[in-house]
PDB file of C-alpha atoms and ligand atoms in Angstrom:
ATOM      1  CA  UNK O 119     -30.673  18.190  -1.101  1.00 66.00           C
ATOM      2  CA  UNK O 120     -27.331  16.859  -0.389  1.00 72.00           C
ATOM      3  CA  UNK O 121     -26.885  13.141   0.332  1.00 84.00           C
ATOM      4  CA  UNK O 122     -23.730  11.472   2.037  1.00 92.00           C
ATOM      5  CA  UNK O 123     -22.668   8.550   0.059  1.00 94.00           C
ATOM      6  CA  UNK O 124     -19.799   6.381   1.437  1.00 97.00           C
ATOM      7  CA  UNK O 125     -17.845   4.513  -1.224  1.00 98.00           C
ATOM      8  CA  UNK O 126     -16.052   1.541   0.413  1.00 98.00           C
ATOM      9  CA  UNK O 127     -12.863   1.600  -1.727  1.00 97.00           C
ATOM     10  CA  UNK O 128      -9.371   0.240  -2.413  1.00 92.00           C
ATOM     11  CA  UNK O 129     -10.432  -1.441  -6.190  1.00 94.00           C
ATOM     12  CA  UNK O 130     -10.245   0.215  -9.441  1.00 95.00           C
ATOM     13  CA  UNK O 131     -14.182   0.528  -9.288  1.00 97.00           C
ATOM     14  CA  UNK O 132     -13.910   2.494  -6.030  1.00 97.00           C
ATOM     15  CA  UNK O 133     -11.533   5.207  -7.437  1.00 96.00           C
ATOM     16  CA  UNK O 134     -13.538   5.463 -10.832  1.00 96.00           C
ATOM     17  CA  UNK O 135     -16.687   5.828  -8.630  1.00 95.00           C
ATOM     18  CA  UNK O 136     -15.238   8.665  -6.388  1.00 95.00           C
ATOM     19  CA  UNK O 137     -14.045  10.298  -9.665  1.00 93.00           C
ATOM     20  CA  UNK O 138     -17.226  10.014 -11.359  1.00 92.00           C
ATOM     21  CA  UNK O 139     -19.490  11.161  -8.528  1.00 89.00           C
ATOM     22  CA  UNK O 140     -17.235  13.964  -7.304  1.00 84.00           C
ATOM     23  CA  UNK O 141     -16.954  15.426 -10.643  1.00 63.00           C
ATOM     24  CA  UNK O 142     -17.639  16.359 -13.941  1.00 48.00           C
ATOM     25  CA  UNK O 143     -18.438  13.346 -15.909  1.00 46.00           C
ATOM     26  CA  UNK O 144     -21.708  12.122 -14.549  1.00 47.00           C
ATOM     27  CA  UNK O 145     -23.856  11.812 -17.470  1.00 47.00           C
ATOM     28  CA  UNK O 146     -26.725  13.773 -15.657  1.00 52.00           C
ATOM     29  CA  UNK O 147     -25.296  17.205 -14.645  1.00 50.00           C
ATOM     30  CA  UNK O 148     -28.499  17.793 -12.551  1.00 53.00           C
ATOM     31  CA  UNK O 149     -27.515  15.176 -10.283  1.00 48.00           C
ATOM     32  CA  UNK O 150     -23.912  16.450  -9.581  1.00 50.00           C
ATOM     33  CA  UNK O 151     -24.658  18.418  -6.627  1.00 52.00           C
ATOM     34  CA  UNK O 152     -26.842  16.066  -4.874  1.00 71.00           C
ATOM     35  CA  UNK O 153     -23.894  13.882  -3.641  1.00 79.00           C
ATOM     36  CA  UNK O 154     -21.372  14.398  -0.875  1.00 89.00           C
ATOM     37  CA  UNK O 155     -18.852  11.240  -1.312  1.00 93.00           C
ATOM     38  CA  UNK O 156     -16.540  10.027   1.113  1.00 96.00           C
ATOM     39  CA  UNK O 157     -14.388   7.215  -0.015  1.00 97.00           C
ATOM     40  CA  UNK O 158     -12.960   4.911   2.751  1.00 98.00           C
ATOM     41  CA  UNK O 159      -9.582   2.980   2.342  1.00 97.00           C
ATOM     42  CA  UNK O 160      -8.536   0.067   4.488  1.00 96.00           C
ATOM     43  CA  UNK O 161      -4.832   1.501   4.810  1.00 92.00           C
ATOM     44  CA  UNK O 162      -3.115  -1.540   3.904  1.00 89.00           C
ATOM     45  CA  UNK O 163      -0.398   0.021   1.872  1.00 87.00           C
ATOM     46  CA  UNK O 164       1.909   2.782   2.900  1.00 86.00           C
ATOM     47  CA  UNK O 165       1.672   4.936  -0.436  1.00 85.00           C
ATOM     48  CA  UNK O 166      -2.133   4.519  -1.265  1.00 86.00           C
ATOM     49  CA  UNK O 167      -3.415   5.952  -4.452  1.00 91.00           C
ATOM     50  CA  UNK O 168      -5.920   8.927  -3.278  1.00 95.00           C
ATOM     51  CA  UNK O 169      -9.377   8.900  -4.499  1.00 96.00           C
ATOM     52  CA  UNK O 170     -10.923  11.997  -5.776  1.00 94.00           C
ATOM     53  CA  UNK O 171     -12.925  13.958  -3.056  1.00 93.00           C
ATOM     54  CA  UNK O 172     -13.004  13.385   0.773  1.00 95.00           C
ATOM     55  CA  UNK O 173     -11.652  10.096   2.102  1.00 96.00           C
ATOM     56  CA  UNK O 174     -10.905   8.292   5.420  1.00 97.00           C
ATOM     57  CA  UNK O 175      -8.484   5.500   6.382  1.00 97.00           C
ATOM     58  CA  UNK O 176      -8.573   2.298   8.428  1.00 97.00           C
ATOM     59  CA  UNK O 177     -11.050  -0.062  10.064  1.00 98.00           C
ATOM     60  CA  UNK O 178     -14.426   0.943  11.633  1.00 98.00           C
ATOM     61  CA  UNK O 179     -14.148  -1.237  14.278  1.00 98.00           C
ATOM     62  CA  UNK O 180     -16.672  -4.116  12.648  1.00 98.00           C
ATOM     63  CA  UNK O 181     -20.162  -3.763  11.574  1.00 98.00           C
ATOM     64  CA  UNK O 182     -21.341  -1.850  14.731  1.00 98.00           C
ATOM     65  CA  UNK O 183     -18.143   0.599  14.158  1.00 98.00           C
ATOM     66  CA  UNK O 184     -19.720   1.067  10.628  1.00 98.00           C
ATOM     67  CA  UNK O 185     -23.209   1.561  11.895  1.00 98.00           C
ATOM     68  CA  UNK O 186     -21.852   4.356  13.987  1.00 98.00           C
ATOM     69  CA  UNK O 187     -19.894   6.040  11.235  1.00 98.00           C
ATOM     70  CA  UNK O 188     -23.134   6.079   9.353  1.00 98.00           C
ATOM     71  CA  UNK O 189     -25.062   7.570  11.932  1.00 97.00           C
ATOM     72  CA  UNK O 190     -22.512  10.263  13.013  1.00 97.00           C
ATOM     73  CA  UNK O 191     -21.838  11.190   9.197  1.00 96.00           C
ATOM     74  CA  UNK O 192     -25.600  11.061   8.159  1.00 95.00           C
ATOM     75  CA  UNK O 193     -24.584   8.602   5.438  1.00 96.00           C
ATOM     76  CA  UNK O 194     -27.752   8.113   3.276  1.00 93.00           C
ATOM     77  CA  UNK O 195     -26.139   5.000   0.889  1.00 95.00           C
ATOM     78  CA  UNK O 196     -23.088   2.780   0.959  1.00 97.00           C
ATOM     79  CA  UNK O 197     -21.558   1.679  -2.402  1.00 98.00           C
ATOM     80  CA  UNK O 198     -19.396  -1.320  -1.512  1.00 98.00           C
ATOM     81  CA  UNK O 199     -16.535  -1.228  -4.175  1.00 98.00           C
ATOM     82  CA  UNK O 200     -14.266  -3.263  -2.313  1.00 97.00           C
ATOM     83  CA  UNK O 201     -12.120  -5.906  -3.905  1.00 96.00           C
ATOM     84  CA  UNK O 202     -14.115  -9.426  -4.840  1.00 96.00           C
ATOM     85  CA  UNK O 203     -11.818 -11.282  -1.958  1.00 96.00           C
ATOM     86  CA  UNK O 204     -12.324  -8.397   0.809  1.00 96.00           C
ATOM     87  CA  UNK O 205     -15.487 -10.424   2.100  1.00 95.00           C
ATOM     88  CA  UNK O 206     -15.230  -9.084   5.888  1.00 97.00           C
ATOM     89  CA  UNK O 207     -15.921  -5.373   5.113  1.00 98.00           C
ATOM     90  CA  UNK O 208     -18.641  -6.457   2.638  1.00 98.00           C
ATOM     91  CA  UNK O 209     -20.356  -8.483   5.238  1.00 98.00           C
ATOM     92  CA  UNK O 210     -19.992  -5.716   7.526  1.00 98.00           C
ATOM     93  CA  UNK O 211     -21.271  -3.440   5.179  1.00 98.00           C
ATOM     94  CA  UNK O 212     -24.340  -5.392   4.444  1.00 98.00           C
ATOM     95  CA  UNK O 213     -24.952  -5.529   8.294  1.00 98.00           C
ATOM     96  CA  UNK O 214     -24.482  -2.085   9.036  1.00 98.00           C
ATOM     97  CA  UNK O 215     -26.635  -0.709   6.102  1.00 98.00           C
ATOM     98  CA  UNK O 216     -29.417  -3.204   7.279  1.00 98.00           C
ATOM     99  CA  UNK O 217     -29.091  -1.805  10.975  1.00 97.00           C
ATOM    100  CA  UNK O 218     -29.195   1.735   9.732  1.00 97.00           C
ATOM    101  CA  UNK O 219     -32.128   1.270   7.192  1.00 96.00           C
ATOM    102  CA  UNK O 220     -30.211   2.656   4.286  1.00 95.00           C
ATOM    103  CA  UNK O 221     -29.559   0.932   0.865  1.00 95.00           C
ATOM    104  CA  UNK O 222     -26.113  -0.783   0.022  1.00 97.00           C
ATOM    105  CA  UNK O 223     -25.028  -1.750  -3.292  1.00 98.00           C
ATOM    106  CA  UNK O 224     -22.445  -4.496  -3.773  1.00 98.00           C
ATOM    107  CA  UNK O 225     -20.001  -4.225  -6.736  1.00 97.00           C
ATOM    108  CA  UNK O 226     -19.312  -7.578  -8.116  1.00 96.00           C
ATOM    109  CA  UNK O 227     -17.294  -7.548 -11.291  1.00 96.00           C
ATOM    110  CA  UNK O 228     -17.615 -10.624 -13.317  1.00 96.00           C
ATOM    111  CA  UNK O 229     -15.025 -13.393 -12.389  1.00 97.00           C
ATOM    112  CA  UNK O 230     -12.651 -14.747 -15.191  1.00 98.00           C
ATOM    113  CA  UNK O 231     -14.081 -17.469 -17.205  1.00 98.00           C
ATOM    114  CA  UNK O 232     -12.054 -20.386 -18.130  1.00 98.00           C
ATOM    115  CA  UNK O 233     -11.505 -21.021 -21.725  1.00 97.00           C
ATOM    116  CA  UNK O 234     -10.752 -24.296 -23.506  1.00 97.00           C
ATOM    117  CA  UNK O 235      -7.339 -23.531 -23.778  1.00 97.00           C
ATOM    118  CA  UNK O 236      -6.661 -22.872 -20.082  1.00 98.00           C
ATOM    119  CA  UNK O 237      -5.563 -25.353 -17.726  1.00 98.00           C
ATOM    120  CA  UNK O 238      -7.189 -24.585 -14.451  1.00 98.00           C
ATOM    121  CA  UNK O 239      -7.514 -26.036 -11.034  1.00 98.00           C
ATOM    122  CA  UNK O 240     -10.152 -24.326  -9.153  1.00 98.00           C
ATOM    123  CA  UNK O 241      -9.990 -24.265  -5.708  1.00 98.00           C
ATOM    124  CA  UNK O 242     -11.617 -22.611  -2.578  1.00 98.00           C
ATOM    125  CA  UNK O 243      -9.176 -21.118  -0.440  1.00 97.00           C
ATOM    126  CA  UNK O 244      -5.383 -20.303  -0.274  1.00 97.00           C
ATOM    127  CA  UNK O 245      -4.862 -23.443   2.063  1.00 97.00           C
ATOM    128  CA  UNK O 246      -6.526 -25.696  -0.307  1.00 98.00           C
ATOM    129  CA  UNK O 247      -4.288 -23.834  -3.144  1.00 98.00           C
ATOM    130  CA  UNK O 248      -0.990 -24.840  -1.006  1.00 98.00           C
ATOM    131  CA  UNK O 249      -1.898 -28.421  -0.720  1.00 98.00           C
ATOM    132  CA  UNK O 250      -2.570 -29.147  -4.120  1.00 98.00           C
ATOM    133  CA  UNK O 251       0.901 -27.953  -5.238  1.00 98.00           C
ATOM    134  CA  UNK O 252       3.537 -30.601  -5.964  1.00 98.00           C
ATOM    135  CA  UNK O 253       7.297 -30.721  -6.807  1.00 98.00           C
ATOM    136  CA  UNK O 254       6.378 -30.707 -10.499  1.00 97.00           C
ATOM    137  CA  UNK O 255       4.988 -27.328 -10.259  1.00 98.00           C
ATOM    138  CA  UNK O 256       7.887 -25.666  -8.560  1.00 98.00           C
ATOM    139  CA  UNK O 257       9.027 -22.816  -9.000  1.00 98.00           C
ATOM    140  CA  UNK O 258       5.383 -21.258  -8.510  1.00 98.00           C
ATOM    141  CA  UNK O 259       4.519 -17.840  -9.109  1.00 98.00           C
ATOM    142  CA  UNK O 260       2.311 -16.687  -6.282  1.00 98.00           C
ATOM    143  CA  UNK O 261       0.171 -13.559  -7.175  1.00 98.00           C
ATOM    144  CA  UNK O 262      -2.284 -13.578  -4.144  1.00 97.00           C
ATOM    145  CA  UNK O 263      -1.083 -10.317  -2.409  1.00 92.00           C
ATOM    146  CA  UNK O 264       0.831 -10.419   0.557  1.00 91.00           C
ATOM    147  CA  UNK O 265      -2.089 -10.955   3.334  1.00 90.00           C
ATOM    148  CA  UNK O 266      -2.893 -14.605   2.684  1.00 92.00           C
ATOM    149  CA  UNK O 267       0.691 -15.875   2.298  1.00 94.00           C
ATOM    150  CA  UNK O 268       0.798 -17.693   5.263  1.00 93.00           C
ATOM    151  CA  UNK O 269      -1.043 -20.819   3.653  1.00 95.00           C
ATOM    152  CA  UNK O 270       2.142 -21.371   1.720  1.00 96.00           C
ATOM    153  CA  UNK O 271       4.631 -21.587   4.889  1.00 95.00           C
ATOM    154  CA  UNK O 272       3.475 -25.345   4.926  1.00 96.00           C
ATOM    155  CA  UNK O 273       5.312 -26.201   1.743  1.00 97.00           C
ATOM    156  CA  UNK O 274       8.988 -25.441   2.604  1.00 97.00           C
ATOM    157  CA  UNK O 275      10.174 -27.914  -0.156  1.00 98.00           C
ATOM    158  CA  UNK O 276       8.704 -25.785  -3.073  1.00 98.00           C
ATOM    159  CA  UNK O 277       9.914 -22.560  -4.617  1.00 98.00           C
ATOM    160  CA  UNK O 278       7.599 -19.412  -4.908  1.00 98.00           C
ATOM    161  CA  UNK O 279       8.165 -16.330  -6.762  1.00 98.00           C
ATOM    162  CA  UNK O 280       5.680 -14.206  -4.763  1.00 97.00           C
ATOM    163  CA  UNK O 281       4.556 -10.588  -6.153  1.00 97.00           C
ATOM    164  CA  UNK O 282       2.887  -8.360  -3.835  1.00 94.00           C
ATOM    165  CA  UNK O 283       2.583  -4.201  -3.890  1.00 92.00           C
ATOM    166  CA  UNK O 284       4.835  -4.280  -0.943  1.00 91.00           C
ATOM    167  CA  UNK O 285       6.962  -6.317   1.351  1.00 91.00           C
ATOM    168  CA  UNK O 286       5.111  -8.362   4.056  1.00 89.00           C
ATOM    169  CA  UNK O 287       4.728  -6.702   7.481  1.00 88.00           C
ATOM    170  CA  UNK O 288       4.618  -7.907  11.084  1.00 86.00           C
ATOM    171  CA  UNK O 289       1.127  -6.751  11.077  1.00 85.00           C
ATOM    172  CA  UNK O 290       0.199  -9.215   8.425  1.00 86.00           C
ATOM    173  CA  UNK O 291      -1.763 -12.249   9.411  1.00 83.00           C
ATOM    174  CA  UNK O 292       1.197 -14.188   8.897  1.00 82.00           C
ATOM    175  CA  UNK O 293       3.083 -11.863  11.526  1.00 82.00           C
ATOM    176  CA  UNK O 294       6.090 -12.241   9.517  1.00 80.00           C
ATOM    177  CA  UNK O 295       8.266  -9.182   8.207  1.00 76.00           C
ATOM    178  CA  UNK O 296       9.629  -9.402   4.758  1.00 66.00           C
ATOM    179  CA  UNK O 297      13.171 -10.147   5.371  1.00 71.00           C
ATOM    180  CA  UNK O 298      12.592 -12.998   7.615  1.00 83.00           C
ATOM    181  CA  UNK O 299      10.413 -15.222   5.286  1.00 89.00           C
ATOM    182  CA  UNK O 300      11.866 -18.588   4.623  1.00 93.00           C
ATOM    183  CA  UNK O 301      14.622 -18.927   1.720  1.00 94.00           C
ATOM    184  CA  UNK O 302      12.049 -20.675  -0.481  1.00 97.00           C
ATOM    185  CA  UNK O 303      10.158 -17.540  -1.115  1.00 96.00           C
ATOM    186  CA  UNK O 304      11.741 -14.725  -3.556  1.00 95.00           C
ATOM    187  CA  UNK O 305       9.609 -11.484  -3.500  1.00 95.00           C
ATOM    188  CA  UNK O 306       9.341  -9.148  -6.247  1.00 96.00           C
ATOM    189  CA  UNK O 307       6.951  -5.991  -5.746  1.00 95.00           C
ATOM    190  CA  UNK O 308       4.826  -4.136  -8.287  1.00 93.00           C
ATOM    191  CA  UNK O 309       1.243  -3.056  -8.855  1.00 90.00           C
ATOM    192  CA  UNK O 310      -0.504  -3.715 -12.047  1.00 90.00           C
ATOM    193  CA  UNK O 311      -1.492  -3.492 -14.786  1.00 94.00           C
ATOM    194  CA  UNK O 312       1.295  -5.707 -16.074  1.00 96.00           C
ATOM    195  CA  UNK O 313       1.686  -6.180 -19.828  1.00 97.00           C
ATOM    196  CA  UNK O 314       1.622  -9.632 -21.622  1.00 98.00           C
ATOM    197  CA  UNK O 315       5.116  -8.842 -22.788  1.00 98.00           C
ATOM    198  CA  UNK O 316       6.349  -8.022 -19.302  1.00 98.00           C
ATOM    199  CA  UNK O 317       4.593 -11.136 -17.705  1.00 98.00           C
ATOM    200  CA  UNK O 318       6.006 -13.271 -20.368  1.00 98.00           C
ATOM    201  CA  UNK O 319       9.516 -12.202 -19.714  1.00 98.00           C
ATOM    202  CA  UNK O 320       9.163 -12.664 -15.779  1.00 98.00           C
ATOM    203  CA  UNK O 321       7.716 -16.259 -16.347  1.00 98.00           C
ATOM    204  CA  UNK O 322      10.711 -17.199 -18.721  1.00 98.00           C
ATOM    205  CA  UNK O 323      13.120 -15.656 -16.453  1.00 98.00           C
ATOM    206  CA  UNK O 324      12.030 -17.401 -13.352  1.00 98.00           C
ATOM    207  CA  UNK O 325      11.216 -20.692 -15.173  1.00 98.00           C
ATOM    208  CA  UNK O 326       7.816 -20.698 -13.692  1.00 98.00           C
ATOM    209  CA  UNK O 327       5.953 -23.982 -14.015  1.00 98.00           C
ATOM    210  CA  UNK O 328       2.604 -22.932 -12.229  1.00 98.00           C
ATOM    211  CA  UNK O 329       0.747 -19.942 -11.431  1.00 98.00           C
ATOM    212  CA  UNK O 330      -1.405 -19.494  -8.312  1.00 98.00           C
ATOM    213  CA  UNK O 331      -3.779 -16.447  -8.805  1.00 98.00           C
ATOM    214  CA  UNK O 332      -7.230 -15.230  -7.129  1.00 98.00           C
ATOM    215  CA  UNK O 333     -10.088 -14.829  -9.468  1.00 98.00           C
ATOM    216  CA  UNK O 334     -10.124 -11.013  -9.036  1.00 96.00           C
ATOM    217  CA  UNK O 335     -11.681 -10.615 -12.561  1.00 97.00           C
ATOM    218  CA  UNK O 336      -9.767  -7.373 -13.153  1.00 95.00           C
ATOM    219  CA  UNK O 337      -8.677  -6.847 -16.720  1.00 93.00           C
ATOM    220  CA  UNK O 338      -5.684  -5.253 -15.075  1.00 93.00           C
ATOM    221  CA  UNK O 339      -4.355  -8.465 -13.768  1.00 96.00           C
ATOM    222  CA  UNK O 340      -5.519 -10.682 -16.611  1.00 98.00           C
ATOM    223  CA  UNK O 341      -2.082 -10.758 -18.742  1.00 98.00           C
ATOM    224  CA  UNK O 342      -0.547 -13.478 -16.386  1.00 98.00           C
ATOM    225  CA  UNK O 343      -3.549 -15.903 -17.134  1.00 98.00           C
ATOM    226  CA  UNK O 344      -3.035 -15.035 -20.841  1.00 98.00           C
ATOM    227  CA  UNK O 345       0.430 -15.886 -20.546  1.00 98.00           C
ATOM    228  CA  UNK O 346      -0.062 -19.040 -18.548  1.00 98.00           C
ATOM    229  CA  UNK O 347      -2.478 -20.273 -21.235  1.00 98.00           C
ATOM    230  CA  UNK O 348       0.084 -19.409 -24.025  1.00 98.00           C
ATOM    231  CA  UNK O 349       3.122 -21.006 -22.371  1.00 98.00           C
ATOM    232  CA  UNK O 350       0.639 -24.154 -21.454  1.00 98.00           C
ATOM    233  CA  UNK O 351       1.346 -23.687 -17.759  1.00 98.00           C
ATOM    234  CA  UNK O 352      -1.256 -24.921 -14.966  1.00 98.00           C
ATOM    235  CA  UNK O 353      -3.191 -22.522 -12.892  1.00 98.00           C
ATOM    236  CA  UNK O 354      -4.407 -22.722  -9.394  1.00 98.00           C
ATOM    237  CA  UNK O 355      -7.357 -20.603  -9.441  1.00 98.00           C
ATOM    238  CA  UNK O 356      -8.778 -19.612  -6.155  1.00 98.00           C
ATOM    239  CA  UNK O 357     -12.360 -18.909  -6.431  1.00 98.00           C
ATOM    240  CA  UNK O 358     -14.122 -16.295  -4.988  1.00 97.00           C
ATOM    241  CA  UNK O 359     -15.525 -16.191  -1.350  1.00 95.00           C
ATOM    242  CA  UNK O 360     -19.138 -15.960  -0.410  1.00 93.00           C
ATOM    243  CA  UNK O 361     -20.382 -12.336  -1.269  1.00 91.00           C
ATOM    244  CA  UNK O 362     -23.226 -10.707   0.913  1.00 93.00           C
ATOM    245  CA  UNK O 363     -26.862 -11.309  -0.653  1.00 92.00           C
ATOM    246  CA  UNK O 364     -28.275  -7.905  -1.442  1.00 94.00           C
ATOM    247  CA  UNK O 365     -28.168  -5.402  -4.528  1.00 97.00           C
ATOM    248  CA  UNK O 366     -25.384  -5.613  -6.866  1.00 97.00           C
ATOM    249  CA  UNK O 367     -24.014  -4.098  -9.950  1.00 98.00           C
ATOM    250  CA  UNK O 368     -21.466  -5.574 -12.183  1.00 97.00           C
ATOM    251  CA  UNK O 369     -19.949  -2.042 -13.149  1.00 97.00           C
ATOM    252  CA  UNK O 370     -19.356   1.297 -12.122  1.00 96.00           C
ATOM    253  CA  UNK O 371     -21.956   2.585 -14.955  1.00 96.00           C
ATOM    254  CA  UNK O 372     -24.707   0.356 -13.307  1.00 97.00           C
ATOM    255  CA  UNK O 373     -23.591   1.674  -9.833  1.00 96.00           C
ATOM    256  CA  UNK O 374     -24.132   5.051 -11.016  1.00 93.00           C
ATOM    257  CA  UNK O 375     -27.674   4.175 -12.475  1.00 93.00           C
ATOM    258  CA  UNK O 376     -28.536   2.383  -9.123  1.00 94.00           C
ATOM    259  CA  UNK O 377     -27.711   5.636  -7.078  1.00 91.00           C
ATOM    260  CA  UNK O 378     -29.510   7.881  -9.475  1.00 86.00           C
ATOM    261  CA  UNK O 379     -32.481   5.479  -9.250  1.00 87.00           C
ATOM    262  CA  UNK O 380     -32.083   5.329  -5.201  1.00 84.00           C
ATOM    263  CA  UNK O 381     -32.045   9.415  -5.084  1.00 71.00           C
ATOM    264  CA  UNK O 382     -35.746   9.499  -4.439  1.00 64.00           C
ATOM    265  CA  UNK O 383     -36.065   6.892  -2.013  1.00 69.00           C
ATOM    266  CA  UNK O 384     -32.928   7.688   0.301  1.00 58.00           C
ATOM    267  CA  UNK O 385     -34.094   8.910   3.675  1.00 49.00           C
ATOM    268  CA  UNK O 386     -31.838  11.060   5.500  1.00 49.00           C
ATOM    269  CA  UNK O 387     -31.070   9.006   8.604  1.00 46.00           C
ATOM    270  CA  UNK O 388     -30.912  12.179  10.725  1.00 46.00           C
ATOM    271  CA  UNK O 389     -34.490  12.867   9.878  1.00 54.00           C
TER     272      UNK O 389
HETATM  273  P1  NAP I 526     -11.435  -7.641   4.455  1.00 55.64           P
HETATM  274  O1  NAP I 526     -10.930  -8.854   4.941  1.00 55.64           O
HETATM  275  O2  NAP I 526     -12.822  -7.695   4.058  1.00 55.64           O
HETATM  276  O3  NAP I 526     -11.343  -6.596   5.765  1.00 55.64           O
HETATM  277  C1  NAP I 526     -10.705  -6.735   6.883  1.00 55.64           C
HETATM  278  C2  NAP I 526     -10.783  -5.497   7.604  1.00 55.64           C
HETATM  279  O4  NAP I 526     -10.390  -4.321   7.082  1.00 55.64           O
HETATM  280  C3  NAP I 526     -12.460  -5.030   8.012  1.00 55.64           C
HETATM  281  O5  NAP I 526     -13.212  -6.047   8.587  1.00 55.64           O
HETATM  282  C4  NAP I 526     -12.152  -3.788   8.052  1.00 55.64           C
HETATM  283  O6  NAP I 526     -11.951  -3.559   9.622  1.00 55.64           O
HETATM  284  C5  NAP I 526     -11.187  -3.153   7.315  1.00 55.64           C
HETATM  285  N1  NAP I 526     -11.635  -2.858   5.744  1.00 55.64           N
HETATM  286  C6  NAP I 526     -11.307  -3.492   4.660  1.00 55.64           C
HETATM  287  N2  NAP I 526     -11.921  -2.641   3.955  1.00 55.64           N
HETATM  288  C7  NAP I 526     -11.984  -1.482   4.426  1.00 55.64           C
HETATM  289  C8  NAP I 526     -12.311  -0.203   3.855  1.00 55.64           C
HETATM  290  N3  NAP I 526     -12.484  -0.229   2.274  1.00 55.64           N
HETATM  291  N4  NAP I 526     -12.538   0.842   4.480  1.00 55.64           N
HETATM  292  C9  NAP I 526     -12.145   0.799   5.904  1.00 55.64           C
HETATM  293  N5  NAP I 526     -12.004  -0.523   6.570  1.00 55.64           N
HETATM  294  C10 NAP I 526     -11.877  -1.473   5.701  1.00 55.64           C
HETATM  295  O7  NAP I 526     -10.498  -6.881   3.513  1.00 55.64           O
HETATM  296  P2  NAP I 526      -9.021  -7.123   3.076  1.00 55.64           P
HETATM  297  O8  NAP I 526      -8.768  -8.053   2.435  1.00 55.64           O
HETATM  298  O9  NAP I 526      -8.182  -6.965   4.239  1.00 55.64           O
HETATM  299  O10 NAP I 526      -9.043  -6.011   2.159  1.00 55.64           O
HETATM  300  C11 NAP I 526      -8.698  -4.783   2.265  1.00 55.64           C
HETATM  301  C12 NAP I 526      -8.725  -3.813   1.282  1.00 55.64           C
HETATM  302  O11 NAP I 526      -7.877  -4.177  -0.007  1.00 55.64           O
HETATM  303  C13 NAP I 526     -10.040  -3.498   0.770  1.00 55.64           C
HETATM  304  O12 NAP I 526     -10.371  -2.139   0.398  1.00 55.64           O
HETATM  305  C14 NAP I 526      -9.818  -4.091  -0.612  1.00 55.64           C
HETATM  306  O13 NAP I 526     -10.693  -3.602  -1.627  1.00 55.64           O
HETATM  307  C15 NAP I 526      -8.519  -4.209  -0.987  1.00 55.64           C
HETATM  308  N6  NAP I 526      -7.998  -5.224  -1.548  1.00 55.64           N
HETATM  309  C16 NAP I 526      -8.212  -6.362  -1.090  1.00 55.64           C
HETATM  310  C17 NAP I 526      -7.633  -7.512  -1.995  1.00 55.64           C
HETATM  311  C18 NAP I 526      -7.851  -8.983  -1.358  1.00 55.64           C
HETATM  312  O14 NAP I 526      -7.612 -10.035  -2.193  1.00 55.64           O
HETATM  313  N7  NAP I 526      -8.272  -9.252  -0.534  1.00 55.64           N
HETATM  314  C19 NAP I 526      -6.770  -7.359  -3.165  1.00 55.64           C
HETATM  315  C20 NAP I 526      -6.671  -5.909  -3.532  1.00 55.64           C
HETATM  316  C21 NAP I 526      -7.306  -5.020  -2.672  1.00 55.64           C
HETATM  317  P3  NAP I 526     -12.865  -2.940  10.588  1.00 55.64           P
HETATM  318  O15 NAP I 526     -13.871  -4.344  11.030  1.00 55.64           O
HETATM  319  O16 NAP I 526     -12.101  -2.605  11.685  1.00 55.64           O
HETATM  320  O17 NAP I 526     -13.795  -2.070  10.175  1.00 55.64           O
END
């Protein structure tokens, strides 16, 4: 019997899961035909990477909308493979799964750990990160994406080198399009992974004195942390928001094992 599995994606784990579950790499070949995968992307970027297999794009309209989607598409289980900082969709997944009486797994990749050689100031939010910065930190390399940049508009006296996948848009929370951002923000665009060599050159080219980062835990984004350590540059590290309670996996491998174990328990919501 086919089971419809909803993967909330947008992260590298989401893409890998879609590939593994729609295709040829699943270790136990017997289970391959038992899954029908649909990935869901938020639609934040104009040219998103496409997951393997079926996918949809855009918000569901809150936890209620997600529950409606689950019912309409006979979804049997959710794997929440969104970014560790995408807390709203993760909370909505937990609520909608509970409402629909289906299992939900959250992939929580481990955060980066501070080493003895790191100079990190750990803060709970972009707002607190913005408050802690001083003139001695400027110019600051801001690597938190484009959606939470508004917190740094409060610091016009500081210079920011800001990296995002693409320019800020009017629909972002700041409401400011890229070209009308204040002159103390210099934007560069790019998507990881970035090499240690390229990051070192960037830090040196811009005379970076401080790095602001989210603790995403992704090895694809880790080079900047290594470079800050080597160059003895302080890092303002934004800790993760609270994740929903419930079943968790640290890796794609663990998520696949969870899914295989759930097959027997999963009830078709249409029954
Ligand atoms: P968020 O704050 O948790 O989500 C905001 C709203 O966006 C959600 O309530 C939902 O809208 C919609 N949404 C988010 N992810 C979705 C998905 N995979 N499929 C359908 N709708 C989704 O998340 P975010 O910070 O906006 O992140 C959006 C996406 O970018 C996620 O897929 C995440 O994995 C990825 N991402 C986020 C970050 C980050 O730092 N936050 C970094 C890299 C990538 P409705 O309420 O209308 O359903």
